[in-house]
């Protein structure tokens, strides 16, 4: 009986504090928090019966703050969040698993997880989600986004784990890209190399026009001139890189490699850029972790656990009825990587304390 009394006291205090400390908070979430604690004590023991009997007044008081439909949703366990992710092999499986771990850490409601393959039936998935009372879906990766394309308008979609979403689609979505925020890239560039005044980027507008719009504002905030060049194929991209290096001044210029399959090809473009960068002592930074190992000076890359937490926060905001920001935002939960050999070659010698500020240092000690 002492155990039951302790559980009762803890639960009552938890609900009481929640009710006092969140006057503007959605009462449905408070009521659901109490109800969601009950299954742990549903076994038919004397102590469980005491807990249920003593908690009943608290539950009734909480549920009274809700209208009838939402009251029933809480009792049915509805209003939950579902995660749709691609059922694929490594290394991508581990990436999605880490994002899902972050979602589960941050979420305060039940999470349902649905792996989908390339041939998954969107109609069957929609019916399954509707039966489960799901109100918000977090769609991860291209397959996850494709799988939710046929959902009813009653189910909101938060997208993550993709580099970009066509503007025509993103208007109706909320989400976070895997592409690091240019503001974070430029801030790190200025911290490492304060003398840099101009950044050149070559990009395919079909994929990254949205990113360049953000980059222009971010560059202005750092006192940088952003030189943008559009390319629609590898051949034109290669010519534009040659032209950029021909006029660059290593004392004040830098080149940014975005995540862009058209203009940053690892087989053709990257070796060309790295060769010119090394011979001219010109800093190159990237939005891809793998480029650092190959010789780029520094990069930002996704903190998958942090991304999951941010996606969960967005989904919870939608679930609680808050107005949501439409469109896909750049990634701000990032990790940093630096290539010490390349940095030293261009005259940037990082001391031990500076090296420790990076999440990954290459060559590894």
mmCIF file of C-alpha atoms in Angstrom:
data_model
loop_
_atom_site.group_PDB
_atom_site.id
_atom_site.type_symbol
_atom_site.label_atom_id
_atom_site.label_comp_id
_atom_site.label_asym_id
_atom_site.label_seq_id
_atom_site.Cartn_x
_atom_site.Cartn_y
_atom_site.Cartn_z
ATOM 1 C CA UNK A 1 0.000 0.000 0.000
ATOM 2 C CA UNK A 2 2.946 2.302 0.617
ATOM 3 C CA UNK A 3 3.979 1.799 -3.035
ATOM 4 C CA UNK A 4 0.506 2.693 -4.283
ATOM 5 C CA UNK A 5 0.422 5.758 -2.044
ATOM 6 C CA UNK A 6 3.794 6.863 -3.383
ATOM 7 C CA UNK A 7 2.664 6.449 -6.980
ATOM 8 C CA UNK A 8 -0.506 8.337 -6.241
ATOM 9 C CA UNK A 9 1.352 11.200 -4.585
ATOM 10 C CA UNK A 10 3.860 11.480 -7.453
ATOM 11 C CA UNK A 11 1.148 11.448 -10.076
ATOM 12 C CA UNK A 12 -1.056 13.908 -8.230
ATOM 13 C CA UNK A 13 1.861 16.291 -7.711
ATOM 14 C CA UNK A 14 2.878 16.004 -11.346
ATOM 15 C CA UNK A 15 -0.604 16.892 -12.527
ATOM 16 C CA UNK A 16 -0.955 19.667 -9.967
ATOM 17 C CA UNK A 17 2.314 21.283 -11.006
ATOM 18 C CA UNK A 18 1.429 20.990 -14.667
ATOM 19 C CA UNK A 19 -1.921 22.640 -14.057
ATOM 20 C CA UNK A 20 -0.377 25.490 -12.051
ATOM 21 C CA UNK A 21 2.675 26.097 -14.199
ATOM 22 C CA UNK A 22 1.019 26.129 -17.618
ATOM 23 C CA UNK A 23 -1.966 28.417 -17.470
ATOM 24 C CA UNK A 24 -1.750 29.096 -21.185
ATOM 25 C CA UNK A 25 -1.048 25.487 -22.106
ATOM 26 C CA UNK A 26 -3.488 23.245 -23.943
ATOM 27 C CA UNK A 27 -5.625 21.488 -21.258
ATOM 28 C CA UNK A 28 -5.942 18.506 -23.564
ATOM 29 C CA UNK A 29 -2.245 17.846 -23.272
ATOM 30 C CA UNK A 30 -2.419 18.050 -19.471
ATOM 31 C CA UNK A 31 -5.393 15.693 -19.347
ATOM 32 C CA UNK A 32 -3.730 13.333 -21.794
ATOM 33 C CA UNK A 33 -0.570 13.336 -19.688
ATOM 34 C CA UNK A 34 -2.538 12.036 -16.708
ATOM 35 C CA UNK A 35 -4.473 9.446 -18.691
ATOM 36 C CA UNK A 36 -1.323 8.218 -20.429
ATOM 37 C CA UNK A 37 0.203 7.372 -17.055
ATOM 38 C CA UNK A 38 -2.607 4.983 -16.136
ATOM 39 C CA UNK A 39 -1.718 1.888 -18.191
ATOM 40 C CA UNK A 40 1.313 1.244 -15.992
ATOM 41 C CA UNK A 41 -1.086 0.404 -13.105
ATOM 42 C CA UNK A 42 -3.919 -1.382 -14.890
ATOM 43 C CA UNK A 43 -3.123 -4.793 -13.424
ATOM 44 C CA UNK A 44 -5.861 -5.983 -11.116
ATOM 45 C CA UNK A 45 -4.137 -5.703 -7.724
ATOM 46 C CA UNK A 46 -5.348 -4.094 -4.537
ATOM 47 C CA UNK A 47 -2.730 -1.364 -4.861
ATOM 48 C CA UNK A 48 -3.676 -0.670 -8.492
ATOM 49 C CA UNK A 49 -7.328 -0.387 -7.503
ATOM 50 C CA UNK A 50 -6.442 2.181 -4.837
ATOM 51 C CA UNK A 51 -4.442 4.219 -7.359
ATOM 52 C CA UNK A 52 -7.278 4.184 -9.884
ATOM 53 C CA UNK A 53 -9.913 5.059 -7.308
ATOM 54 C CA UNK A 54 -7.915 7.932 -5.814
ATOM 55 C CA UNK A 55 -6.917 9.327 -9.219
ATOM 56 C CA UNK A 56 -10.454 9.420 -10.543
ATOM 57 C CA UNK A 57 -11.278 12.927 -9.205
ATOM 58 C CA UNK A 58 -8.108 14.309 -10.826
ATOM 59 C CA UNK A 59 -8.940 12.746 -14.170
ATOM 60 C CA UNK A 60 -12.537 13.974 -14.078
ATOM 61 C CA UNK A 61 -11.338 17.505 -13.292
ATOM 62 C CA UNK A 62 -8.846 17.422 -16.144
ATOM 63 C CA UNK A 63 -11.276 15.980 -18.662
ATOM 64 C CA UNK A 64 -13.925 18.546 -17.741
ATOM 65 C CA UNK A 65 -11.761 21.236 -19.320
ATOM 66 C CA UNK A 66 -12.150 19.588 -22.723
ATOM 67 C CA UNK A 67 -14.998 19.632 -25.208
ATOM 68 C CA UNK A 68 -16.664 16.273 -25.897
ATOM 69 C CA UNK A 69 -14.792 15.297 -29.114
ATOM 70 C CA UNK A 70 -11.374 16.071 -27.672
ATOM 71 C CA UNK A 71 -12.290 14.352 -24.404
ATOM 72 C CA UNK A 72 -13.028 11.186 -26.346
ATOM 73 C CA UNK A 73 -9.803 11.548 -28.329
ATOM 74 C CA UNK A 74 -7.768 11.582 -25.128
ATOM 75 C CA UNK A 75 -9.570 8.526 -23.768
ATOM 76 C CA UNK A 76 -9.105 6.657 -27.056
ATOM 77 C CA UNK A 77 -5.403 7.529 -27.178
ATOM 78 C CA UNK A 78 -5.986 9.573 -30.333
ATOM 79 C CA UNK A 79 -4.246 12.730 -31.448
ATOM 80 C CA UNK A 80 -1.004 10.763 -31.657
ATOM 81 C CA UNK A 81 2.016 11.431 -33.842
ATOM 82 C CA UNK A 82 3.186 8.889 -36.425
ATOM 83 C CA UNK A 83 6.646 8.619 -37.976
ATOM 84 C CA UNK A 84 6.902 7.318 -41.545
ATOM 85 C CA UNK A 85 10.426 6.353 -42.609
ATOM 86 C CA UNK A 86 12.082 4.396 -45.462
ATOM 87 C CA UNK A 87 12.693 0.715 -44.736
ATOM 88 C CA UNK A 88 16.204 0.592 -46.221
ATOM 89 C CA UNK A 89 19.632 -0.749 -45.324
ATOM 90 C CA UNK A 90 22.761 0.840 -43.900
ATOM 91 C CA UNK A 91 24.139 3.442 -43.653
ATOM 92 C CA UNK A 92 20.789 5.203 -44.034
ATOM 93 C CA UNK A 93 18.976 2.970 -41.558
ATOM 94 C CA UNK A 94 21.207 4.195 -38.720
ATOM 95 C CA UNK A 95 20.624 7.819 -39.733
ATOM 96 C CA UNK A 96 16.844 7.447 -39.645
ATOM 97 C CA UNK A 97 17.056 5.468 -36.389
ATOM 98 C CA UNK A 98 18.930 8.354 -34.750
ATOM 99 C CA UNK A 99 16.365 10.887 -35.989
ATOM 100 C CA UNK A 100 13.546 8.709 -34.625
ATOM 101 C CA UNK A 101 15.378 8.435 -31.299
ATOM 102 C CA UNK A 102 15.422 12.236 -31.097
ATOM 103 C CA UNK A 103 11.709 12.383 -31.936
ATOM 104 C CA UNK A 104 10.869 9.910 -29.173
ATOM 105 C CA UNK A 105 13.007 11.787 -26.645
ATOM 106 C CA UNK A 106 11.247 15.079 -27.305
ATOM 107 C CA UNK A 107 7.666 13.926 -27.837
ATOM 108 C CA UNK A 108 5.230 14.005 -24.932
ATOM 109 C CA UNK A 109 2.593 11.853 -26.610
ATOM 110 C CA UNK A 110 2.395 8.373 -28.065
ATOM 111 C CA UNK A 111 4.516 7.810 -31.198
ATOM 112 C CA UNK A 112 3.573 5.235 -33.835
ATOM 113 C CA UNK A 113 6.320 4.143 -36.251
ATOM 114 C CA UNK A 114 5.663 2.888 -39.788
ATOM 115 C CA UNK A 115 8.495 1.709 -42.079
ATOM 116 C CA UNK A 116 7.616 2.008 -45.778
ATOM 117 C CA UNK A 117 9.138 0.486 -48.899
ATOM 118 C CA UNK A 118 9.165 1.770 -52.486
ATOM 119 C CA UNK A 119 5.997 -0.218 -53.278
ATOM 120 C CA UNK A 120 3.989 0.683 -50.177
ATOM 121 C CA UNK A 121 0.308 1.362 -50.797
ATOM 122 C CA UNK A 122 -0.492 4.987 -49.905
ATOM 123 C CA UNK A 123 -4.218 4.227 -49.574
ATOM 124 C CA UNK A 124 -3.633 1.404 -47.086
ATOM 125 C CA UNK A 125 -1.271 3.595 -45.060
ATOM 126 C CA UNK A 126 -3.789 6.451 -44.976
ATOM 127 C CA UNK A 127 -6.544 4.123 -43.748
ATOM 128 C CA UNK A 128 -4.241 2.693 -41.083
ATOM 129 C CA UNK A 129 -3.289 6.135 -39.804
ATOM 130 C CA UNK A 130 -6.906 7.252 -39.729
ATOM 131 C CA UNK A 131 -7.944 4.159 -37.750
ATOM 132 C CA UNK A 132 -5.153 4.879 -35.281
ATOM 133 C CA UNK A 133 -6.386 8.429 -34.701
ATOM 134 C CA UNK A 134 -3.146 9.956 -35.993
ATOM 135 C CA UNK A 135 -3.339 13.726 -36.452
ATOM 136 C CA UNK A 136 0.280 14.560 -37.330
ATOM 137 C CA UNK A 137 2.740 12.586 -39.435
ATOM 138 C CA UNK A 138 6.505 13.124 -39.454
ATOM 139 C CA UNK A 139 7.621 11.918 -42.891
ATOM 140 C CA UNK A 140 11.332 11.079 -43.178
ATOM 141 C CA UNK A 141 13.234 10.820 -46.447
ATOM 142 C CA UNK A 142 11.969 10.822 -50.002
ATOM 143 C CA UNK A 143 10.093 7.549 -49.556
ATOM 144 C CA UNK A 144 8.430 8.811 -46.412
ATOM 145 C CA UNK A 145 7.359 12.004 -48.178
ATOM 146 C CA UNK A 146 6.039 10.042 -51.158
ATOM 147 C CA UNK A 147 4.124 7.682 -48.868
ATOM 148 C CA UNK A 148 2.162 10.530 -47.251
ATOM 149 C CA UNK A 149 1.330 12.348 -50.477
ATOM 150 C CA UNK A 150 -2.171 10.860 -50.537
ATOM 151 C CA UNK A 151 -3.142 11.486 -46.909
ATOM 152 C CA UNK A 152 -6.382 13.217 -46.038
ATOM 153 C CA UNK A 153 -6.158 16.956 -45.220
ATOM 154 C CA UNK A 154 -7.100 16.120 -41.614
ATOM 155 C CA UNK A 155 -3.609 14.706 -41.058
ATOM 156 C CA UNK A 156 -0.874 17.365 -40.920
ATOM 157 C CA UNK A 157 2.567 16.558 -42.325
ATOM 158 C CA UNK A 158 5.976 17.533 -40.939
ATOM 159 C CA UNK A 159 8.819 16.542 -43.257
ATOM 160 C CA UNK A 160 12.448 15.821 -42.404
ATOM 161 C CA UNK A 161 15.464 13.878 -43.642
ATOM 162 C CA UNK A 162 15.385 15.360 -47.170
ATOM 163 C CA UNK A 163 17.736 17.836 -48.811
ATOM 164 C CA UNK A 164 14.998 19.879 -50.456
ATOM 165 C CA UNK A 165 11.318 19.879 -51.343
ATOM 166 C CA UNK A 166 9.935 21.457 -54.533
ATOM 167 C CA UNK A 167 8.473 24.854 -53.723
ATOM 168 C CA UNK A 168 5.081 23.808 -55.103
ATOM 169 C CA UNK A 169 4.953 21.018 -52.490
ATOM 170 C CA UNK A 170 6.596 22.821 -49.569
ATOM 171 C CA UNK A 171 3.864 25.465 -49.412
ATOM 172 C CA UNK A 172 1.555 22.929 -47.784
ATOM 173 C CA UNK A 173 4.175 21.346 -45.525
ATOM 174 C CA UNK A 174 6.160 22.126 -42.420
ATOM 175 C CA UNK A 175 9.631 20.681 -42.226
ATOM 176 C CA UNK A 176 13.381 20.819 -41.769
ATOM 177 C CA UNK A 177 15.884 20.108 -44.531
ATOM 178 C CA UNK A 178 19.143 18.180 -44.171
ATOM 179 C CA UNK A 179 20.877 21.206 -45.712
ATOM 180 C CA UNK A 180 22.795 23.261 -43.101
ATOM 181 C CA UNK A 181 21.660 26.846 -42.639
ATOM 182 C CA UNK A 182 23.951 29.182 -44.638
ATOM 183 C CA UNK A 183 23.898 31.589 -41.701
ATOM 184 C CA UNK A 184 25.750 29.003 -39.598
ATOM 185 C CA UNK A 185 28.242 28.255 -42.378
ATOM 186 C CA UNK A 186 29.083 31.912 -42.946
ATOM 187 C CA UNK A 187 29.366 32.619 -39.219
ATOM 188 C CA UNK A 188 31.925 29.815 -38.842
ATOM 189 C CA UNK A 189 33.804 31.009 -41.928
ATOM 190 C CA UNK A 190 34.146 34.520 -40.492
ATOM 191 C CA UNK A 191 35.195 33.157 -37.116
ATOM 192 C CA UNK A 192 37.986 31.095 -38.674
ATOM 193 C CA UNK A 193 38.972 33.523 -41.419
ATOM 194 C CA UNK A 194 37.800 37.051 -40.542
ATOM 195 C CA UNK A 195 39.558 38.513 -43.601
ATOM 196 C CA UNK A 196 37.249 36.769 -46.072
ATOM 197 C CA UNK A 197 35.053 39.276 -47.888
ATOM 198 C CA UNK A 198 33.544 37.321 -50.775
ATOM 199 C CA UNK A 199 31.985 33.848 -51.157
ATOM 200 C CA UNK A 200 31.287 32.226 -54.509
ATOM 201 C CA UNK A 201 28.693 29.469 -54.909
ATOM 202 C CA UNK A 202 27.695 27.583 -58.065
ATOM 203 C CA UNK A 203 24.281 25.964 -57.892
ATOM 204 C CA UNK A 204 21.377 24.503 -59.835
ATOM 205 C CA UNK A 205 18.355 26.802 -59.301
ATOM 206 C CA UNK A 206 15.974 23.908 -59.853
ATOM 207 C CA UNK A 207 17.149 22.355 -56.573
ATOM 208 C CA UNK A 208 18.648 25.154 -54.505
ATOM 209 C CA UNK A 209 16.990 28.438 -55.430
ATOM 210 C CA UNK A 210 15.300 28.472 -51.990
ATOM 211 C CA UNK A 211 18.663 28.025 -50.270
ATOM 212 C CA UNK A 212 20.383 30.802 -52.194
ATOM 213 C CA UNK A 213 17.626 33.227 -51.222
ATOM 214 C CA UNK A 214 18.440 32.505 -47.567
ATOM 215 C CA UNK A 215 22.175 32.631 -48.257
ATOM 216 C CA UNK A 216 21.996 36.164 -49.653
ATOM 217 C CA UNK A 217 20.494 37.462 -46.419
ATOM 218 C CA UNK A 218 22.930 35.418 -44.317
ATOM 219 C CA UNK A 219 25.936 36.738 -46.246
ATOM 220 C CA UNK A 220 24.768 40.331 -45.844
ATOM 221 C CA UNK A 221 24.478 39.813 -42.079
ATOM 222 C CA UNK A 222 28.132 38.719 -41.961
ATOM 223 C CA UNK A 223 29.369 41.546 -44.182
ATOM 224 C CA UNK A 224 30.084 39.124 -47.027
ATOM 225 C CA UNK A 225 29.501 39.546 -50.746
ATOM 226 C CA UNK A 226 27.799 36.440 -52.137
ATOM 227 C CA UNK A 227 28.632 35.731 -55.773
ATOM 228 C CA UNK A 228 26.089 33.273 -57.217
ATOM 229 C CA UNK A 229 26.442 31.431 -60.524
ATOM 230 C CA UNK A 230 23.720 29.196 -61.981
ATOM 231 C CA UNK A 231 24.577 25.900 -63.687
ATOM 232 C CA UNK A 232 22.222 23.323 -65.154
ATOM 233 C CA UNK A 233 24.729 20.540 -65.897
ATOM 234 C CA UNK A 234 28.203 19.341 -64.907
ATOM 235 C CA UNK A 235 29.933 20.793 -67.958
ATOM 236 C CA UNK A 236 28.719 24.342 -67.311
ATOM 237 C CA UNK A 237 29.479 23.930 -63.591
ATOM 238 C CA UNK A 238 33.088 22.939 -64.384
ATOM 239 C CA UNK A 239 33.553 26.030 -66.583
ATOM 240 C CA UNK A 240 32.127 28.271 -63.863
ATOM 241 C CA UNK A 241 34.499 26.840 -61.233
ATOM 242 C CA UNK A 242 37.459 27.456 -63.577
ATOM 243 C CA UNK A 243 36.339 31.050 -64.030
ATOM 244 C CA UNK A 244 35.833 31.535 -60.275
ATOM 245 C CA UNK A 245 39.330 30.313 -59.411
ATOM 246 C CA UNK A 246 40.876 32.432 -62.180
ATOM 247 C CA UNK A 247 39.744 35.693 -60.577
ATOM 248 C CA UNK A 248 39.840 34.672 -56.908
ATOM 249 C CA UNK A 249 42.103 36.290 -54.326
ATOM 250 C CA UNK A 250 43.088 33.804 -51.605
ATOM 251 C CA UNK A 251 43.297 36.621 -49.032
ATOM 252 C CA UNK A 252 39.638 37.569 -49.310
ATOM 253 C CA UNK A 253 37.799 34.906 -51.373
ATOM 254 C CA UNK A 254 36.293 31.545 -50.451
ATOM 255 C CA UNK A 255 34.212 28.965 -52.317
ATOM 256 C CA UNK A 256 31.159 27.258 -50.854
ATOM 257 C CA UNK A 257 30.150 23.768 -52.029
ATOM 258 C CA UNK A 258 26.407 23.280 -51.377
ATOM 259 C CA UNK A 259 24.628 19.926 -51.436
ATOM 260 C CA UNK A 260 23.858 19.995 -55.146
ATOM 261 C CA UNK A 261 24.178 16.917 -57.367
ATOM 262 C CA UNK A 262 24.365 19.058 -60.507
ATOM 263 C CA UNK A 263 27.238 21.326 -59.470
ATOM 264 C CA UNK A 264 29.150 19.314 -56.837
ATOM 265 C CA UNK A 265 29.830 15.923 -58.380
ATOM 266 C CA UNK A 266 32.283 13.866 -56.298
ATOM 267 C CA UNK A 267 33.848 12.194 -59.339
ATOM 268 C CA UNK A 268 34.403 15.232 -61.569
ATOM 269 C CA UNK A 269 33.844 18.567 -59.827
ATOM 270 C CA UNK A 270 35.238 17.861 -56.354
ATOM 271 C CA UNK A 271 38.725 16.716 -57.532
ATOM 272 C CA UNK A 272 38.921 19.802 -59.775
ATOM 273 C CA UNK A 273 37.962 22.140 -56.936
ATOM 274 C CA UNK A 274 40.326 20.515 -54.433
ATOM 275 C CA UNK A 275 43.259 20.662 -56.848
ATOM 276 C CA UNK A 276 42.736 24.374 -57.574
ATOM 277 C CA UNK A 277 42.099 25.156 -53.910
ATOM 278 C CA UNK A 278 45.378 23.500 -52.863
ATOM 279 C CA UNK A 279 47.506 25.066 -55.574
ATOM 280 C CA UNK A 280 46.114 28.565 -54.976
ATOM 281 C CA UNK A 281 45.731 28.379 -51.174
ATOM 282 C CA UNK A 282 42.064 29.295 -51.529
ATOM 283 C CA UNK A 283 39.681 28.209 -48.726
ATOM 284 C CA UNK A 284 36.788 25.943 -49.700
ATOM 285 C CA UNK A 285 34.045 24.982 -47.273
ATOM 286 C CA UNK A 286 31.124 22.621 -47.693
ATOM 287 C CA UNK A 287 27.689 21.452 -46.581
ATOM 288 C CA UNK A 288 28.849 17.811 -46.743
ATOM 289 C CA UNK A 289 30.827 15.931 -44.083
ATOM 290 C CA UNK A 290 32.457 13.573 -46.619
ATOM 291 C CA UNK A 291 34.124 16.491 -48.387
ATOM 292 C CA UNK A 292 36.221 17.259 -45.303
ATOM 293 C CA UNK A 293 37.866 13.833 -45.448
ATOM 294 C CA UNK A 294 38.712 14.462 -49.082
ATOM 295 C CA UNK A 295 40.329 17.847 -48.451
ATOM 296 C CA UNK A 296 37.737 20.606 -47.985
ATOM 297 C CA UNK A 297 38.701 22.905 -45.081
ATOM 298 C CA UNK A 298 35.510 22.615 -43.025
ATOM 299 C CA UNK A 299 31.883 21.517 -43.229
ATOM 300 C CA UNK A 300 28.659 21.447 -41.262
ATOM 301 C CA UNK A 301 26.615 18.263 -41.195
ATOM 302 C CA UNK A 302 23.398 17.044 -39.523
ATOM 303 C CA UNK A 303 23.086 16.330 -35.818
ATOM 304 C CA UNK A 304 20.476 13.627 -36.399
ATOM 305 C CA UNK A 305 19.423 13.368 -32.762
ATOM 306 C CA UNK A 306 18.916 17.139 -32.559
ATOM 307 C CA UNK A 307 17.048 17.120 -35.865
ATOM 308 C CA UNK A 308 14.662 14.519 -34.449
ATOM 309 C CA UNK A 309 14.004 16.685 -31.394
ATOM 310 C CA UNK A 310 13.234 19.705 -33.586
ATOM 311 C CA UNK A 311 10.872 17.667 -35.782
ATOM 312 C CA UNK A 312 9.054 16.434 -32.669
ATOM 313 C CA UNK A 313 8.715 20.004 -31.398
ATOM 314 C CA UNK A 314 7.175 21.056 -34.719
ATOM 315 C CA UNK A 315 4.750 18.120 -34.615
ATOM 316 C CA UNK A 316 3.750 18.857 -31.017
ATOM 317 C CA UNK A 317 3.067 22.481 -31.933
ATOM 318 C CA UNK A 318 0.736 21.350 -34.707
ATOM 319 C CA UNK A 319 -0.921 18.844 -32.381
ATOM 320 C CA UNK A 320 -1.583 21.527 -29.767
ATOM 321 C CA UNK A 321 -3.293 23.751 -32.329
ATOM 322 C CA UNK A 322 -0.565 26.370 -32.755
ATOM 323 C CA UNK A 323 -0.378 28.076 -36.135
ATOM 324 C CA UNK A 324 2.459 26.504 -38.054
ATOM 325 C CA UNK A 325 5.058 28.015 -40.327
ATOM 326 C CA UNK A 326 4.656 26.680 -43.863
ATOM 327 C CA UNK A 327 7.636 25.594 -45.904
ATOM 328 C CA UNK A 328 10.891 23.751 -45.284
ATOM 329 C CA UNK A 329 13.558 25.399 -43.129
ATOM 330 C CA UNK A 330 17.324 24.812 -43.330
ATOM 331 C CA UNK A 331 18.996 22.656 -40.714
ATOM 332 C CA UNK A 332 20.219 24.392 -37.559
ATOM 333 C CA UNK A 333 20.999 21.306 -35.467
ATOM 334 C CA UNK A 334 24.459 20.749 -36.924
ATOM 335 C CA UNK A 335 27.853 19.295 -36.114
ATOM 336 C CA UNK A 336 31.180 20.684 -37.342
ATOM 337 C CA UNK A 337 34.148 19.048 -39.067
ATOM 338 C CA UNK A 338 37.557 20.464 -39.985
ATOM 339 C CA UNK A 339 40.545 19.264 -42.016
ATOM 340 C CA UNK A 340 43.646 20.406 -40.132
ATOM 341 C CA UNK A 341 46.019 19.611 -42.980
ATOM 342 C CA UNK A 342 44.071 21.797 -45.401
ATOM 343 C CA UNK A 343 43.642 24.575 -42.830
ATOM 344 C CA UNK A 344 47.380 24.608 -42.128
ATOM 345 C CA UNK A 345 48.162 24.678 -45.859
ATOM 346 C CA UNK A 346 46.216 27.926 -46.322
ATOM 347 C CA UNK A 347 47.829 29.463 -43.232
ATOM 348 C CA UNK A 348 45.202 28.727 -40.585
ATOM 349 C CA UNK A 349 46.806 26.990 -37.598
ATOM 350 C CA UNK A 350 44.222 25.952 -35.033
ATOM 351 C CA UNK A 351 45.417 25.495 -31.457
ATOM 352 C CA UNK A 352 44.263 22.622 -29.262
ATOM 353 C CA UNK A 353 41.362 24.552 -27.755
ATOM 354 C CA UNK A 354 40.100 25.581 -31.198
ATOM 355 C CA UNK A 355 40.353 22.010 -32.432
ATOM 356 C CA UNK A 356 38.252 20.826 -29.510
ATOM 357 C CA UNK A 357 35.425 23.121 -30.598
ATOM 358 C CA UNK A 358 34.880 20.877 -33.643
ATOM 359 C CA UNK A 359 32.904 17.643 -33.462
ATOM 360 C CA UNK A 360 35.159 15.893 -35.974
ATOM 361 C CA UNK A 361 38.817 16.611 -36.730
ATOM 362 C CA UNK A 362 40.634 15.145 -39.723
ATOM 363 C CA UNK A 363 43.174 13.600 -39.823
ATOM 364 C CA UNK A 364 41.966 11.856 -36.679
ATOM 365 C CA UNK A 365 44.412 11.999 -33.744
#
